[in-house]
Amino acid sequence: MKLELADPILWQSVQTQIDSDFGEGVTRSILANRVPAVIAREGSQSIYLIPYDWMTLADENLDDFEMHHIGLWLGDMVDERFRLGLPILEHLSTLTENIIIVNRLSAESFTYGKSIIKEGVVRLNTTLKRRQRVVVIDQDGQVIGLAALSIDGERLVRLSKEKLVAKNLVDIGWYLRRMG
Amino acid sequence: MICLMSRRELKTKAKELAKRYGYLPYMIERYLSLWGQEETLRFLSACEKPIRTAIRVNPLRNDASSTVESLERKGVGLEKIHWLQYGYYSDFKGYSPGSLIEYMLGYYYIQGVPSMTTVEVLDPKPDDIVADLAAAPGGKTTHLAQLMDNSGLVIAVEQDKSRLSSLKSNILRCGVTNAIVLRGDARKIDQTSLEPTKILLDAPCSGEGLIPLDPSRKTSKSMADIRYCATRQDELLDSAIRRLAVGGEIVYATCSIAPEENEYVIDDILRKYPEIRVVPIDIEFGSPGYPNPYGVQLDDSLKHARRFLPHLHGTEGFFMCKMKKGG
Ligand SMILES: C[S@@+](CC[C@H](N)C(=O)[O-])C[C@H]1O[C@@H](n2cnc3c(N)ncnc32)[C@H](O)[C@@H]1O
């Protein structure tokens, strides 16, 4: 696994997907003064944001080593679909209106990989549409993951309390589950 | 004072204690010749007692005092460890320390006191390039990043594929953004052109300091295993020292109490590389290294190394030594 700068076509695709999900210019704000780098894996490409001068690491005779991670992980491109990584969500939540706030019980079950039902929703923007990605935040303001809406926001009030509102895409319990 | 025993007396005593405490006799023989009977007994009885849980709060993710407050609100008992910036003895009152949301959010890391101390001894600064040569699961990698305020660069090297995901997970959970993770044999670090200003070698070891945490260690390793570890430690340290920048510092550490894996390894390196010297550690904790283990005279500067021992410090057994590379 080698470190390379993200090629412009790949980066354009990442940027388009993030911006269309979360708002124009969001990717540029996240990138700030870093550059996007790629580590290619079997079946996916992991995108990282790193200071430009770290690219010189590629010249440090690291042939005996495989690079597995570098800097800030933005997410993975799998089958042309970009999946945001958990570490970026906190910053993202300050740049977008696409958020859902959930109560304590719902937050807890969300961190076990469960999805969000009407009963657990404290706040959701009514202009959001079905399939929209939303950052999930608990009542203490802590970012706990990412979900995809299963309904248009305006329908929330008419939903019965056990109905699915947002499907879990990734949550902070992943850090523990991944360690086994 | 160590009361000298004849070889036969020592063997007989070792056999008896080995049987009583469930160890392999060769281990007790070594303890008796290292410490004498009285201290050996204190060590053996301390190893029967549990070690206090400790956590390190992580300001990369949340203000340290807010984390302490929110844990205390949840009923977690915390007691500051006086020589550490971010370390607390903690009593989770029967709950699993890894089950709280604050843990998932990376606000703290569950870590042994000696491990936290090792990183503070290395004292990384934001402009350092630090190599962490045996990194998984990342307790020390994440601590390094924390003390460097996510600046500079941490190069975390790990050989074992199955341990990489815990290393990466902890890096992400703890909000570390100044690290790279390399998979490979750190003995080959001398083939690269990296020039770290600081190196942490938390070397793979026989784990002889972990008996209070893992009683199976009383019988699981032979003297040949210790020799095997010592050879690998020698090779790792040798390679590390060759890449260390001139003027740079390295901390060598193990969770073994065996002088064969610690003082002996450093002594070999000091003989081989005159430009390397042991430097005193300016934090108060633990007890001095052994420049004269089993009556073998080693480099006297090894008294500047430090040890943690269950019967003296209430922690797992641990060794660390700080060295500097001259011009
Ligand atoms: C004592 S543990 C490190 C603990 C870690 N520093 C921490 O604080 O979380 C030693 C690690 O070294 C790894 N290791 C063993 N031989 C190695 C080698 N030749 N190169 C790199 N890593 C190695 C082991 O797989 C193990 O994960």
Coordinates of C-alpha atoms in Angstrom, one line a residue, chain B residues 12-325:
Chain B
T12 CA 15.4 -25.9 47.5
K13 CA 13.8 -22.6 48.6
A14 CA 12.9 -21.8 45.0
K15 CA 11.2 -25.2 44.5
E16 CA 9.2 -24.7 47.7
L17 CA 8.0 -21.2 46.8
A18 CA 7.3 -22.2 43.2
K19 CA 5.0 -24.9 44.5
R20 CA 3.3 -22.6 47.0
Y21 CA 2.7 -19.7 44.5
G22 CA 2.3 -21.8 41.3
Y23 CA 5.4 -20.6 39.4
L24 CA 8.0 -22.4 37.4
P25 CA 11.0 -22.9 39.7
Y26 CA 13.6 -21.2 37.4
M27 CA 11.7 -17.9 37.9
I28 CA 11.9 -18.0 41.6
E29 CA 15.5 -18.9 41.5
R30 CA 16.2 -15.8 39.6
Y31 CA 14.1 -13.7 42.0
L32 CA 16.0 -15.1 45.0
S33 CA 19.4 -14.3 43.5
L34 CA 18.2 -10.9 42.4
W35 CA 16.4 -9.8 45.6
G36 CA 17.0 -12.3 48.3
Q37 CA 14.3 -14.1 50.2
E38 CA 12.5 -11.3 52.0
E39 CA 11.9 -9.2 48.9
T40 CA 11.0 -12.2 46.8
L41 CA 8.3 -13.0 49.3
R42 CA 7.0 -9.5 49.2
F43 CA 7.0 -9.6 45.4
L44 CA 5.2 -13.0 45.2
S45 CA 2.5 -11.9 47.6
A46 CA 2.0 -8.5 45.8
C47 CA 1.5 -10.4 42.5
E48 CA -1.6 -12.1 44.1
K49 CA -3.3 -8.7 44.5
P50 CA -5.2 -6.9 41.8
I51 CA -3.7 -3.8 40.1
R52 CA -5.8 -0.6 40.3
T53 CA -7.4 0.5 37.0
A54 CA -6.1 3.8 35.6
I55 CA -7.2 6.1 32.8
R56 CA -5.5 8.9 30.8
V57 CA -7.8 11.7 29.9
N58 CA -7.4 13.0 26.4
P59 CA -7.6 16.8 25.7
L60 CA -7.4 16.2 22.0
R61 CA -11.1 15.2 22.2
N62 CA -12.3 17.1 25.3
D63 CA -11.1 19.5 27.9
A64 CA -9.5 17.4 30.6
S65 CA -11.3 18.9 33.5
S66 CA -14.7 18.5 31.8
T67 CA -14.0 14.8 31.2
V68 CA -13.1 14.4 34.9
E69 CA -16.3 16.2 35.9
S70 CA -18.6 14.2 33.7
L71 CA -17.0 10.9 34.8
E72 CA -17.4 11.9 38.4
R73 CA -21.0 12.8 37.8
K74 CA -21.5 9.3 36.6
G75 CA -20.1 8.0 39.9
V76 CA -16.6 7.0 38.7
G77 CA -14.0 7.5 41.5
L78 CA -10.9 9.3 40.2
E79 CA -7.6 10.0 42.0
K80 CA -4.9 12.0 40.2
I81 CA -1.6 10.3 39.8
H82 CA 0.8 13.0 41.1
W83 CA 3.7 12.6 38.6
L84 CA 1.5 12.4 35.5
Q85 CA -0.2 15.2 33.7
Y86 CA -3.3 13.3 32.6
G87 CA -3.3 10.1 34.6
Y88 CA -5.9 9.0 37.2
Y89 CA -6.5 5.9 39.2
S90 CA -10.1 5.1 38.6
D91 CA -12.8 3.1 40.2
F92 CA -15.7 2.3 37.8
K93 CA -17.7 0.7 40.6
G94 CA -18.2 -2.6 38.8
Y95 CA -19.0 -1.1 35.4
S96 CA -16.8 -1.9 32.5
P97 CA -14.4 1.1 32.0
G98 CA -14.9 0.7 28.2
S99 CA -18.7 0.9 28.2
L100 CA -19.2 4.6 28.8
I101 CA -20.0 7.0 25.9
E102 CA -17.1 9.1 27.0
Y103 CA -14.8 6.2 26.2
M104 CA -16.3 5.8 22.7
L105 CA -15.9 9.5 22.2
G106 CA -12.2 9.1 22.9
Y107 CA -12.3 11.3 26.0
Y108 CA -10.1 8.8 27.9
Y109 CA -7.9 5.8 27.3
I110 CA -7.7 2.9 29.8
Q111 CA -4.0 2.4 30.4
G112 CA -1.5 1.1 32.9
V113 CA 0.4 3.7 35.0
P114 CA 3.8 2.6 33.9
S115 CA 2.8 2.9 30.2
M116 CA 1.6 6.5 30.7
T117 CA 4.8 7.3 32.5
T118 CA 6.9 6.0 29.6
V119 CA 5.5 8.6 27.2
E120 CA 5.9 11.4 29.7
V121 CA 9.5 10.4 30.2
L122 CA 10.1 10.6 26.4
D123 CA 8.5 14.1 26.6
P124 CA 7.6 14.6 22.9
K125 CA 7.2 18.2 21.7
P126 CA 4.9 19.5 19.0
D127 CA 7.8 19.9 16.5
D128 CA 9.3 16.4 17.0
I129 CA 9.3 13.5 14.6
V130 CA 8.6 10.6 16.8
A131 CA 8.9 6.9 15.8
D132 CA 6.8 4.5 17.9
L133 CA 8.4 1.2 16.9
A134 CA 6.1 -1.4 18.5
A135 CA 2.8 0.5 18.4
A136 CA -0.3 -1.7 18.7
P137 CA -2.8 -1.2 20.2
G138 CA -1.8 2.4 20.3
G139 CA -1.9 3.4 24.0
K140 CA 1.4 5.2 23.7
T141 CA 0.9 6.4 20.1
T142 CA -2.3 8.2 21.1
H143 CA -0.5 9.6 24.2
L144 CA 2.4 10.9 22.1
A145 CA 0.0 12.7 19.8
Q146 CA -1.8 14.2 22.8
L147 CA 1.4 15.6 24.3
M148 CA 2.4 16.9 20.9
D149 CA -0.9 18.6 20.5
N150 CA -1.5 16.8 17.2
S151 CA 1.5 18.6 15.6
G152 CA 4.8 17.3 14.3
L153 CA 4.7 13.6 13.2
V154 CA 4.2 10.3 14.9
I155 CA 5.4 7.3 12.9
A156 CA 3.7 4.2 14.4
V157 CA 5.2 0.9 13.3
E158 CA 3.5 -2.5 13.9
Q159 CA 4.3 -5.9 12.5
D160 CA 1.3 -7.9 13.5
K161 CA -1.5 -7.6 10.9
S162 CA -4.2 -8.7 13.4
R163 CA -3.2 -5.9 15.8
L164 CA -3.3 -3.1 13.2
S165 CA -7.1 -2.6 13.5
S166 CA -7.0 -1.9 17.2
L167 CA -4.1 0.6 16.6
K168 CA -6.0 2.4 13.8
S169 CA -9.2 2.3 15.8
N170 CA -7.6 3.9 18.8
I171 CA -5.9 6.6 16.7
L172 CA -9.3 7.5 15.2
R173 CA -11.2 7.3 18.4
C174 CA -8.7 9.5 20.2
G175 CA -8.8 12.2 17.5
V176 CA -5.1 11.8 16.5
T177 CA -4.3 13.5 13.2
N178 CA -0.5 13.7 13.3
A179 CA 0.2 10.0 12.9
I180 CA 1.1 7.6 10.1
V181 CA 0.7 3.8 10.6
L182 CA 3.3 1.5 8.9
R183 CA 3.0 -2.2 8.9
G184 CA 6.3 -4.0 8.9
D185 CA 9.3 -5.3 10.9
A186 CA 10.7 -2.4 12.9
R187 CA 14.1 -4.1 12.8
K188 CA 14.2 -2.9 9.2
I189 CA 13.7 0.8 10.2
D190 CA 17.5 1.2 9.6
Q191 CA 16.8 0.5 5.8
T192 CA 14.7 3.7 5.6
S193 CA 16.0 7.3 5.5
L194 CA 13.7 8.5 8.3
E195 CA 15.5 10.5 11.0
P196 CA 13.3 10.7 14.1
T197 CA 14.2 13.2 16.7
K198 CA 12.7 10.9 19.3
I199 CA 12.0 7.2 19.4
L200 CA 9.8 5.1 21.7
L201 CA 10.7 1.4 21.7
D202 CA 8.0 -0.3 23.8
A203 CA 9.6 -3.6 22.9
P204 CA 7.8 -7.0 22.6
C205 CA 8.8 -8.9 25.7
S206 CA 8.1 -12.0 27.8
G207 CA 5.6 -10.1 29.9
E208 CA 7.2 -11.1 33.2
G209 CA 5.9 -7.9 34.7
L210 CA 2.3 -8.8 34.0
I211 CA 1.9 -11.6 36.5
P212 CA -0.6 -9.7 38.7
L213 CA -2.8 -9.1 35.6
D214 CA -2.2 -12.5 34.0
P215 CA -1.4 -15.3 36.4
S216 CA -0.9 -17.8 33.5
R217 CA 2.4 -16.0 33.0
K218 CA 3.7 -17.8 36.1
T219 CA 4.1 -21.0 34.0
S220 CA 3.8 -20.0 30.4
K221 CA 7.4 -18.9 29.5
S222 CA 10.7 -20.7 29.8
M223 CA 14.2 -19.2 30.1
A224 CA 14.6 -19.9 26.3
D225 CA 11.6 -17.7 25.7
I226 CA 13.3 -14.9 27.6
R227 CA 16.5 -15.3 25.6
Y228 CA 14.5 -15.3 22.4
C229 CA 12.9 -12.0 23.4
A230 CA 16.2 -10.5 24.5
T231 CA 17.7 -11.2 21.0
R232 CA 14.8 -9.6 19.3
Q233 CA 14.9 -6.6 21.7
D234 CA 18.7 -6.2 20.9
E235 CA 18.0 -6.2 17.2
L236 CA 15.1 -3.7 17.5
L237 CA 17.1 -1.3 19.7
D238 CA 20.1 -1.6 17.4
S239 CA 18.2 -0.7 14.3
A240 CA 16.3 2.2 16.2
I241 CA 19.6 3.7 17.4
R242 CA 21.0 3.8 13.9
R243 CA 18.1 5.9 12.6
L244 CA 17.8 8.2 15.6
A245 CA 18.8 11.8 14.7
V246 CA 22.0 13.1 16.3
G247 CA 21.0 14.9 19.5
G248 CA 17.8 12.8 19.6
E249 CA 16.4 10.8 22.5
I250 CA 15.1 7.3 22.8
V251 CA 13.1 5.6 25.5
Y252 CA 13.4 1.8 25.7
A253 CA 10.7 0.1 27.7
T254 CA 9.3 -3.4 28.4
C255 CA 6.6 -4.8 30.7
S256 CA 9.1 -7.4 31.8
I257 CA 11.0 -7.3 35.1
A258 CA 13.8 -9.6 33.7
P259 CA 17.2 -7.9 33.7
E260 CA 18.0 -10.1 30.7
E261 CA 15.4 -8.2 28.7
N262 CA 16.3 -4.8 30.1
E263 CA 19.6 -3.8 31.7
Y264 CA 21.5 -6.5 29.7
V265 CA 20.0 -5.3 26.4
I266 CA 20.9 -1.6 27.2
D267 CA 24.4 -2.6 28.4
D268 CA 25.1 -4.4 25.0
I269 CA 24.0 -1.3 23.2
L270 CA 26.2 1.1 25.3
R271 CA 29.2 -1.1 24.6
K272 CA 28.5 -1.1 20.8
Y273 CA 27.6 2.6 20.4
P274 CA 29.8 5.0 22.4
E275 CA 27.7 7.9 21.1
I276 CA 24.8 6.6 23.1
R277 CA 24.5 7.4 26.8
V278 CA 21.8 6.8 29.5
V279 CA 20.3 10.1 30.7
P280 CA 18.7 10.7 34.1
I281 CA 14.9 10.9 34.2
D282 CA 13.7 14.0 35.8
I283 CA 10.3 12.8 37.0
E284 CA 9.9 11.2 40.5
F285 CA 8.5 7.7 40.3
G286 CA 9.5 4.1 40.6
S287 CA 12.9 2.8 41.7
P288 CA 16.3 2.8 40.0
G289 CA 17.5 0.3 37.4
Y290 CA 19.9 -2.5 38.3
P291 CA 23.5 -1.8 37.3
N292 CA 24.6 -5.0 39.1
P293 CA 21.9 -7.7 38.6
Y294 CA 22.7 -11.2 39.9
G295 CA 26.1 -9.8 40.8
V296 CA 27.0 -9.1 37.2
Q297 CA 28.6 -5.6 36.9
L298 CA 27.0 -3.7 34.0
D299 CA 27.3 0.0 33.0
D300 CA 26.9 2.0 36.1
S301 CA 24.7 4.6 34.3
L302 CA 21.9 1.9 34.3
K303 CA 21.0 3.2 37.8
H304 CA 19.4 6.0 35.9
A305 CA 16.9 3.6 34.3
R306 CA 13.7 3.1 36.2
R307 CA 11.6 0.1 37.3
F308 CA 8.0 -0.3 38.5
L309 CA 7.5 -3.3 40.7
P310 CA 4.2 -4.7 42.1
H311 CA 5.5 -4.9 45.7
L312 CA 7.0 -1.5 45.7
H313 CA 4.7 0.6 43.6
G314 CA 1.4 -1.3 43.4
T315 CA 1.6 -1.5 39.6
E316 CA 2.5 -4.2 37.1
G317 CA 6.2 -4.7 36.7
F318 CA 7.9 -2.4 34.1
F319 CA 11.3 -1.1 33.0
M320 CA 12.2 2.0 31.1
C321 CA 15.5 3.7 30.2
K322 CA 16.1 7.0 28.5
M323 CA 19.1 7.5 26.2
K324 CA 20.5 10.3 24.1
K325 CA 22.6 10.1 20.9

